[in-house]
Amino acid sequence: MRRIILLASCFLLSFASSMMLPWGTGEVEPIGKFLNETFPVSTPGAAGSWLVVDAFPGLTFVDPLQMVEIPNEEAYFVAGKRGKIWKFSSDTTTTEKIEILDIESQVYVCDDCGFLELVLHPEFNQPGSPNRGYLYVFYRYTPDENTSGDSYGEAYVRLSRFTIPDGSEMVDPNSEYVLIQQFDRQGWHSGGSMLFDEEGYLYVSLGDEGGTQDQYNSGQQIHRSFFSGILRIDVDMDPSRSHPIRRQPSDPDSHPAGWEPSFTQGYYIPNDNPWQDPDGGILEEFYAIGLRSPHRMAMDRQTGLIWVGDVGQGAREEVTVVGKGE
């Protein structure tokens, strides 16, 4: 009996030490109602008078998820969930739109996934800039012909760059350059929101791979795969402020036959990202961790804080203010 107890004690000590990682949190503190009474119990004042109008009554779109104003041009891009991007004039009386990209054949569409985000490089449409034609997209990619299904289907989450050639309004469909491709076992909680900050770094939000109660144990890890957090990368690959990728993401044991492993390429890691390891022990792209389903995020340009809309499990939804290394 003494030997069994001793062996059990050694195992528990070993297990506990293995869980003492230099990132994440081991115990979550509960939050009281109204954010620990920070928010008022009742609405502070009148709600105001709001009027909703159809800004472009002459246009319709299929599943539009993102609208982007084009710099140096009186026009917009709209991205649709099924894998299309349209362009149209900012004239509210317009009745014309043009389809500038269609990658529907490679987008896996389900309840919670599809073509989720479009952002433009900060130097988009700037004459003489090498980045003038770059736009970045986030979508759920499948190498199979089946491009739609249920939310339990396997696919990849993919961050890609496309190019609009000089003198053209159309995106070159053959210009796709994949920066991040992460195998994903479920379509739930894809995340997929993106933004550029004032320094030109690109931020990408990622969910916890789906399921319930963080069933894939992704919420507090930064050494295995790109899930449950916000990434921060340097797509300009400036060696004065960033360094090359040191570690590739990994895949779970189950993987469809013939599908390529997850990979990253074509960007650098900012030197001031919160978690660094010169030996390549972690994925240094992480800026913050612990998010469940961060469908949308926005940056307060005055403070640099990132506000994230995180879809809740069952009891509540969440708006989170995210800081570096949190």
Tab-separated table of C-alpha atoms in Angstrom:
chain	number	residue	atom	x	y	z
A	1	MET	CA	0.000	0.000	0.000
A	2	ARG	CA	2.857	2.398	0.854
A	3	ARG	CA	4.399	1.843	-2.607
A	4	ILE	CA	1.071	2.564	-4.337
A	5	ILE	CA	0.592	5.769	-2.349
A	6	LEU	CA	4.165	6.857	-3.094
A	7	LEU	CA	3.760	6.226	-6.826
A	8	ALA	CA	0.444	8.091	-6.873
A	9	SER	CA	2.027	11.049	-5.066
A	10	CYS	CA	4.905	11.199	-7.549
A	11	PHE	CA	2.447	11.119	-10.450
A	12	LEU	CA	0.353	13.931	-9.009
A	13	LEU	CA	3.445	16.088	-8.357
A	14	SER	CA	4.663	15.469	-11.898
A	15	PHE	CA	1.253	16.292	-13.351
A	16	ALA	CA	0.968	19.476	-11.278
A	17	SER	CA	4.419	20.677	-12.343
A	18	SER	CA	3.581	20.045	-15.982
A	19	MET	CA	0.530	22.286	-15.638
A	20	MET	CA	2.579	25.215	-14.265
A	21	LEU	CA	3.081	26.925	-17.609
A	22	PRO	CA	4.414	30.486	-17.899
A	23	TRP	CA	1.257	31.638	-19.688
A	24	GLY	CA	-2.490	31.450	-19.172
A	25	THR	CA	-4.475	31.240	-15.974
A	26	GLY	CA	-5.192	28.252	-13.789
A	27	GLU	CA	-8.190	29.676	-11.970
A	28	VAL	CA	-10.787	32.147	-13.205
A	29	GLU	CA	-12.184	34.716	-10.766
A	30	PRO	CA	-15.981	35.120	-10.859
A	31	ILE	CA	-17.441	38.463	-11.900
A	32	GLY	CA	-20.446	39.906	-10.080
A	33	LYS	CA	-23.524	41.410	-11.676
A	34	PHE	CA	-23.153	44.603	-13.690
A	35	LEU	CA	-19.400	43.979	-13.952
A	36	ASN	CA	-18.945	43.981	-10.172
A	37	GLU	CA	-21.347	46.949	-9.922
A	38	THR	CA	-19.253	49.040	-12.325
A	39	PHE	CA	-22.188	49.443	-14.680
A	40	PRO	CA	-25.403	51.152	-13.521
A	41	VAL	CA	-28.404	48.986	-12.700
A	42	SER	CA	-30.751	51.079	-14.830
A	43	THR	CA	-30.318	52.890	-18.142
A	44	PRO	CA	-28.614	56.273	-17.534
A	45	GLY	CA	-30.980	58.641	-19.347
A	46	ALA	CA	-33.118	58.468	-22.434
A	47	ALA	CA	-32.233	56.041	-25.195
A	48	GLY	CA	-32.304	58.783	-27.838
A	49	SER	CA	-34.055	58.921	-31.169
A	50	TRP	CA	-32.559	56.621	-33.783
A	51	LEU	CA	-33.653	56.189	-37.356
A	52	VAL	CA	-32.581	53.261	-39.537
A	53	VAL	CA	-32.583	53.756	-43.304
A	54	ASP	CA	-31.537	51.666	-46.279
A	55	ALA	CA	-28.276	53.352	-47.280
A	56	PHE	CA	-28.121	51.669	-50.689
A	57	PRO	CA	-31.710	50.841	-51.708
A	58	GLY	CA	-30.655	49.904	-55.222
A	59	LEU	CA	-28.322	47.083	-54.109
A	60	THR	CA	-28.756	43.624	-52.587
A	61	PHE	CA	-26.156	41.093	-51.421
A	62	VAL	CA	-26.078	37.428	-50.422
A	63	ASP	CA	-24.934	36.954	-46.797
A	64	PRO	CA	-22.790	40.127	-46.511
A	65	LEU	CA	-20.490	39.993	-43.470
A	66	GLN	CA	-18.052	42.856	-43.974
A	67	MET	CA	-18.108	46.303	-45.573
A	68	VAL	CA	-14.852	48.215	-46.151
A	69	GLU	CA	-14.382	51.759	-47.387
A	70	ILE	CA	-11.750	51.939	-50.148
A	71	PRO	CA	-9.123	54.628	-49.450
A	72	ASN	CA	-8.517	57.328	-52.059
A	73	GLU	CA	-11.646	56.233	-53.885
A	74	GLU	CA	-15.357	56.894	-53.407
A	75	ALA	CA	-16.317	53.230	-53.248
A	76	TYR	CA	-16.760	50.236	-50.964
A	77	PHE	CA	-15.977	46.532	-50.857
A	78	VAL	CA	-18.472	44.056	-49.410
A	79	ALA	CA	-17.486	40.474	-48.544
A	80	GLY	CA	-20.081	37.685	-48.599
A	81	LYS	CA	-20.056	34.597	-46.426
A	82	ARG	CA	-20.043	32.200	-49.388
A	83	GLY	CA	-16.749	33.520	-50.770
A	84	LYS	CA	-17.440	36.573	-52.900
A	85	ILE	CA	-16.316	40.213	-52.821
A	86	TRP	CA	-18.243	43.000	-54.541
A	87	LYS	CA	-17.296	46.608	-55.294
A	88	PHE	CA	-19.727	49.512	-55.676
A	89	SER	CA	-19.811	53.299	-55.662
A	90	SER	CA	-20.430	55.300	-52.487
A	91	ASP	CA	-23.224	57.104	-54.325
A	92	THR	CA	-26.330	56.054	-52.408
A	93	THR	CA	-28.379	56.043	-55.618
A	94	THR	CA	-26.171	53.449	-57.318
A	95	THR	CA	-27.769	50.325	-58.719
A	96	GLU	CA	-24.577	48.661	-59.929
A	97	LYS	CA	-22.053	46.449	-58.209
A	98	ILE	CA	-19.275	44.338	-59.698
A	99	GLU	CA	-18.080	40.986	-58.450
A	100	ILE	CA	-14.314	41.286	-58.078
A	101	LEU	CA	-13.565	37.884	-56.489
A	102	ASP	CA	-15.287	34.509	-56.328
A	103	ILE	CA	-13.616	31.658	-54.418
A	104	GLU	CA	-16.868	29.960	-53.439
A	105	SER	CA	-15.548	26.607	-54.699
A	106	GLN	CA	-12.974	26.445	-51.880
A	107	VAL	CA	-14.931	28.019	-48.999
A	108	TYR	CA	-16.563	25.657	-46.501
A	109	VAL	CA	-19.827	27.282	-45.413
A	110	CYS	CA	-21.797	26.280	-42.315
A	111	ASP	CA	-23.804	27.966	-39.564
A	112	ASP	CA	-20.764	29.512	-37.930
A	113	CYS	CA	-18.190	29.508	-40.710
A	114	GLY	CA	-17.438	30.586	-44.246
A	115	PHE	CA	-15.735	33.653	-45.734
A	116	LEU	CA	-15.665	35.760	-42.578
A	117	GLU	CA	-13.449	38.818	-42.979
A	118	LEU	CA	-11.773	41.241	-45.371
A	119	VAL	CA	-9.238	43.951	-44.496
A	120	LEU	CA	-7.045	46.161	-46.669
A	121	HIS	CA	-3.348	46.786	-46.172
A	122	PRO	CA	-2.831	50.239	-44.578
A	123	GLU	CA	-1.066	51.327	-47.789
A	124	PHE	CA	-3.800	50.026	-50.091
A	125	ASN	CA	-4.320	52.317	-53.099
A	126	GLN	CA	-1.226	54.384	-52.270
A	127	PRO	CA	0.672	54.996	-55.530
A	128	GLY	CA	4.218	53.659	-55.447
A	129	SER	CA	3.688	51.430	-52.407
A	130	PRO	CA	4.553	47.746	-52.893
A	131	ASN	CA	1.450	46.985	-50.783
A	132	ARG	CA	-0.960	49.086	-52.862
A	133	GLY	CA	-2.899	46.116	-54.208
A	134	TYR	CA	-2.977	43.872	-51.127
A	135	LEU	CA	-6.129	42.740	-49.372
A	136	TYR	CA	-6.288	40.085	-46.657
A	137	VAL	CA	-9.096	37.586	-46.130
A	138	PHE	CA	-9.978	35.019	-43.486
A	139	TYR	CA	-12.109	32.014	-44.345
A	140	ARG	CA	-12.728	28.345	-43.698
A	141	TYR	CA	-10.955	26.477	-46.475
A	142	THR	CA	-11.597	22.960	-47.759
A	143	PRO	CA	-9.510	21.099	-50.344
A	144	ASP	CA	-12.540	18.957	-51.190
A	145	GLU	CA	-15.325	19.731	-53.638
A	146	ASN	CA	-17.921	19.766	-50.861
A	147	THR	CA	-18.057	23.453	-49.979
A	148	SER	CA	-20.921	23.456	-47.509
A	149	GLY	CA	-22.165	21.239	-44.746
A	150	ASP	CA	-22.817	21.043	-41.047
A	151	SER	CA	-20.752	22.760	-38.393
A	152	TYR	CA	-19.042	19.509	-37.418
A	153	GLY	CA	-17.221	19.149	-40.729
A	154	GLU	CA	-13.430	19.207	-40.832
A	155	ALA	CA	-11.622	21.962	-42.733
A	156	TYR	CA	-8.919	24.595	-42.238
A	157	VAL	CA	-9.068	28.167	-40.991
A	158	ARG	CA	-7.045	30.192	-43.466
A	159	LEU	CA	-5.561	33.694	-43.611
A	160	SER	CA	-4.625	34.668	-47.164
A	161	ARG	CA	-3.443	37.689	-49.114
A	162	PHE	CA	-4.865	38.519	-52.544
A	163	THR	CA	-3.738	41.165	-55.031
A	164	ILE	CA	-5.551	43.617	-57.272
A	165	PRO	CA	-3.137	44.295	-60.169
A	166	ASP	CA	-2.406	47.864	-61.237
A	167	GLY	CA	-4.965	49.171	-63.689
A	168	SER	CA	-7.564	46.566	-62.759
A	169	GLU	CA	-10.630	46.561	-60.553
A	170	MET	CA	-10.639	42.781	-60.266
A	171	VAL	CA	-8.827	40.637	-57.699
A	172	ASP	CA	-6.472	38.181	-59.373
A	173	PRO	CA	-7.874	34.807	-58.200
A	174	ASN	CA	-4.493	33.190	-58.840
A	175	SER	CA	-2.686	35.651	-56.579
A	176	GLU	CA	-3.720	33.939	-53.337
A	177	TYR	CA	-0.798	33.666	-50.910
A	178	VAL	CA	-1.600	31.673	-47.766
A	179	LEU	CA	-0.063	33.041	-44.554
A	180	ILE	CA	-1.782	30.820	-41.972
A	181	GLN	CA	-3.498	27.495	-42.531
A	182	GLN	CA	-4.634	25.706	-39.371
A	183	PHE	CA	-6.510	22.398	-39.435
A	184	ASP	CA	-9.797	22.733	-37.561
A	185	ARG	CA	-11.966	19.817	-36.423
A	186	GLN	CA	-15.216	21.842	-36.173
A	187	GLY	CA	-16.832	24.782	-37.879
A	188	TRP	CA	-18.008	26.362	-34.648
A	189	HIS	CA	-16.124	29.277	-33.085
A	190	SER	CA	-14.018	30.184	-36.105
A	191	GLY	CA	-13.407	33.750	-34.934
A	192	GLY	CA	-11.991	35.386	-38.037
A	193	SER	CA	-12.054	39.092	-37.229
A	194	MET	CA	-9.039	41.117	-38.377
A	195	LEU	CA	-7.660	44.655	-38.106
A	196	PHE	CA	-4.465	46.659	-38.612
A	197	ASP	CA	-3.150	48.887	-35.818
A	198	GLU	CA	-1.370	52.233	-36.167
A	199	GLU	CA	2.008	50.485	-36.482
A	200	GLY	CA	0.802	48.364	-39.366
A	201	TYR	CA	0.629	45.081	-37.438
A	202	LEU	CA	-2.179	42.700	-38.377
A	203	TYR	CA	-4.398	41.213	-35.633
A	204	VAL	CA	-6.451	38.048	-36.142
A	205	SER	CA	-9.033	36.585	-33.740
A	206	LEU	CA	-9.485	32.824	-33.412
A	207	GLY	CA	-12.047	30.742	-31.516
A	208	ASP	CA	-11.464	27.635	-29.391
A	209	GLU	CA	-12.076	25.140	-32.257
A	210	GLY	CA	-15.676	24.494	-31.295
A	211	GLY	CA	-17.498	22.097	-29.044
A	212	THR	CA	-18.639	22.942	-25.537
A	213	GLN	CA	-16.752	24.002	-22.420
A	214	ASP	CA	-13.440	24.259	-24.311
A	215	GLN	CA	-13.555	20.532	-25.043
A	216	TYR	CA	-10.370	20.618	-27.123
A	217	ASN	CA	-8.417	22.255	-24.272
A	218	SER	CA	-7.382	25.192	-26.449
A	219	GLY	CA	-8.235	28.064	-24.123
A	220	GLN	CA	-4.900	28.445	-22.336
A	221	GLN	CA	-2.301	27.022	-24.742
A	222	ILE	CA	0.177	28.812	-27.020
A	223	HIS	CA	2.523	25.943	-27.857
A	224	ARG	CA	0.277	23.715	-29.973
A	225	SER	CA	-2.137	25.367	-32.399
A	226	PHE	CA	-3.742	28.669	-33.405
A	227	PHE	CA	-6.960	28.629	-31.401
A	228	SER	CA	-8.649	30.623	-28.635
A	229	GLY	CA	-6.894	33.954	-28.872
A	230	ILE	CA	-5.736	36.959	-30.856
A	231	LEU	CA	-2.644	36.818	-33.062
A	232	ARG	CA	-0.430	39.810	-33.910
A	233	ILE	CA	1.880	39.556	-36.918
A	234	ASP	CA	4.015	41.768	-39.155
A	235	VAL	CA	2.995	41.186	-42.768
A	236	ASP	CA	5.602	43.732	-43.928
A	237	MET	CA	8.385	41.536	-42.502
A	238	ASP	CA	10.392	44.500	-41.169
A	239	PRO	CA	13.623	43.085	-39.630
A	240	SER	CA	14.133	46.230	-37.540
A	241	ARG	CA	11.116	45.396	-35.399
A	242	SER	CA	10.239	41.744	-36.045
A	243	HIS	CA	11.853	38.344	-36.488
A	244	PRO	CA	11.155	35.213	-38.575
A	245	ILE	CA	8.681	32.512	-37.545
A	246	ARG	CA	10.308	30.085	-35.097
A	247	ARG	CA	7.601	27.462	-34.652
A	248	GLN	CA	4.955	25.883	-36.867
A	249	PRO	CA	1.466	24.998	-35.578
A	250	SER	CA	0.631	21.343	-35.033
A	251	ASP	CA	-2.402	19.195	-35.839
A	252	PRO	CA	-4.385	16.725	-33.726
A	253	ASP	CA	-3.808	13.017	-34.294
A	254	SER	CA	-6.955	12.695	-36.401
A	255	HIS	CA	-6.399	14.179	-39.837
A	256	PRO	CA	-8.133	13.421	-43.174
A	257	ALA	CA	-5.985	11.323	-45.474
A	258	GLY	CA	-4.241	13.382	-48.117
A	259	TRP	CA	-4.725	16.733	-46.392
A	260	GLU	CA	-1.533	18.725	-45.858
A	261	PRO	CA	-0.317	19.662	-42.366
A	262	SER	CA	-1.020	23.071	-40.885
A	263	PHE	CA	1.572	25.712	-41.730
A	264	THR	CA	2.507	29.404	-41.600
A	265	GLN	CA	4.659	31.578	-43.855
A	266	GLY	CA	5.132	35.055	-45.275
A	267	TYR	CA	5.211	37.196	-42.129
A	268	TYR	CA	7.414	38.019	-39.134
A	269	ILE	CA	6.739	38.053	-35.380
A	270	PRO	CA	6.827	41.490	-33.660
A	271	ASN	CA	9.730	41.639	-31.214
A	272	ASP	CA	7.478	43.094	-28.515
A	273	ASN	CA	4.804	40.398	-28.662
A	274	PRO	CA	4.071	39.280	-25.087
A	275	TRP	CA	5.359	35.685	-25.257
A	276	GLN	CA	8.777	35.007	-26.776
A	277	ASP	CA	10.994	31.932	-26.964
A	278	PRO	CA	14.191	32.013	-29.076
A	279	ASP	CA	14.263	28.198	-28.895
A	280	GLY	CA	10.931	27.921	-30.720
A	281	GLY	CA	9.001	26.315	-27.876
A	282	ILE	CA	5.843	28.394	-28.346
A	283	LEU	CA	3.796	30.083	-31.049
A	284	GLU	CA	4.960	33.651	-30.576
A	285	GLU	CA	2.157	35.071	-32.716
A	286	PHE	CA	-0.249	35.107	-29.740
A	287	TYR	CA	-1.133	38.566	-28.398
A	288	ALA	CA	-3.852	37.415	-25.962
A	289	ILE	CA	-5.478	34.076	-25.105
A	290	GLY	CA	-8.591	32.584	-23.530
A	291	LEU	CA	-11.296	33.659	-25.986
A	292	ARG	CA	-14.155	31.312	-26.884
A	293	SER	CA	-15.751	32.612	-30.083
A	294	PRO	CA	-14.421	36.117	-30.886
A	295	HIS	CA	-16.536	36.802	-33.955
A	296	ARG	CA	-15.767	40.536	-34.175
A	297	MET	CA	-13.231	42.956	-32.712
A	298	ALA	CA	-12.456	46.655	-33.081
A	299	MET	CA	-9.623	48.919	-31.947
A	300	ASP	CA	-10.052	52.190	-30.064
A	301	ARG	CA	-7.566	54.312	-32.000
A	302	GLN	CA	-7.095	56.767	-29.109
A	303	THR	CA	-6.111	54.164	-26.508
A	304	GLY	CA	-4.963	51.221	-28.633
A	305	LEU	CA	-7.290	48.924	-26.682
A	306	ILE	CA	-9.030	46.131	-28.553
A	307	TRP	CA	-12.735	45.482	-27.927
A	308	VAL	CA	-13.896	41.939	-28.696
A	309	GLY	CA	-17.416	40.563	-29.095
A	310	ASP	CA	-17.103	37.036	-27.705
A	311	VAL	CA	-20.042	34.640	-28.154
A	312	GLY	CA	-21.012	33.018	-24.852
A	313	GLN	CA	-21.564	29.378	-23.938
A	314	GLY	CA	-25.065	29.527	-22.550
A	315	ALA	CA	-25.748	32.090	-19.830
A	316	ARG	CA	-24.455	35.347	-21.342
A	317	GLU	CA	-22.627	37.040	-24.188
A	318	GLU	CA	-19.443	39.002	-23.573
A	319	VAL	CA	-17.700	42.204	-24.607
A	320	THR	CA	-14.041	42.003	-23.612
A	321	VAL	CA	-11.401	44.732	-23.548
A	322	VAL	CA	-8.162	42.989	-24.478
A	323	GLY	CA	-4.651	44.099	-23.634
A	324	LYS	CA	-1.287	42.661	-24.636
A	325	GLY	CA	-0.405	39.453	-22.844
A	326	GLU	CA	-3.788	39.035	-21.165
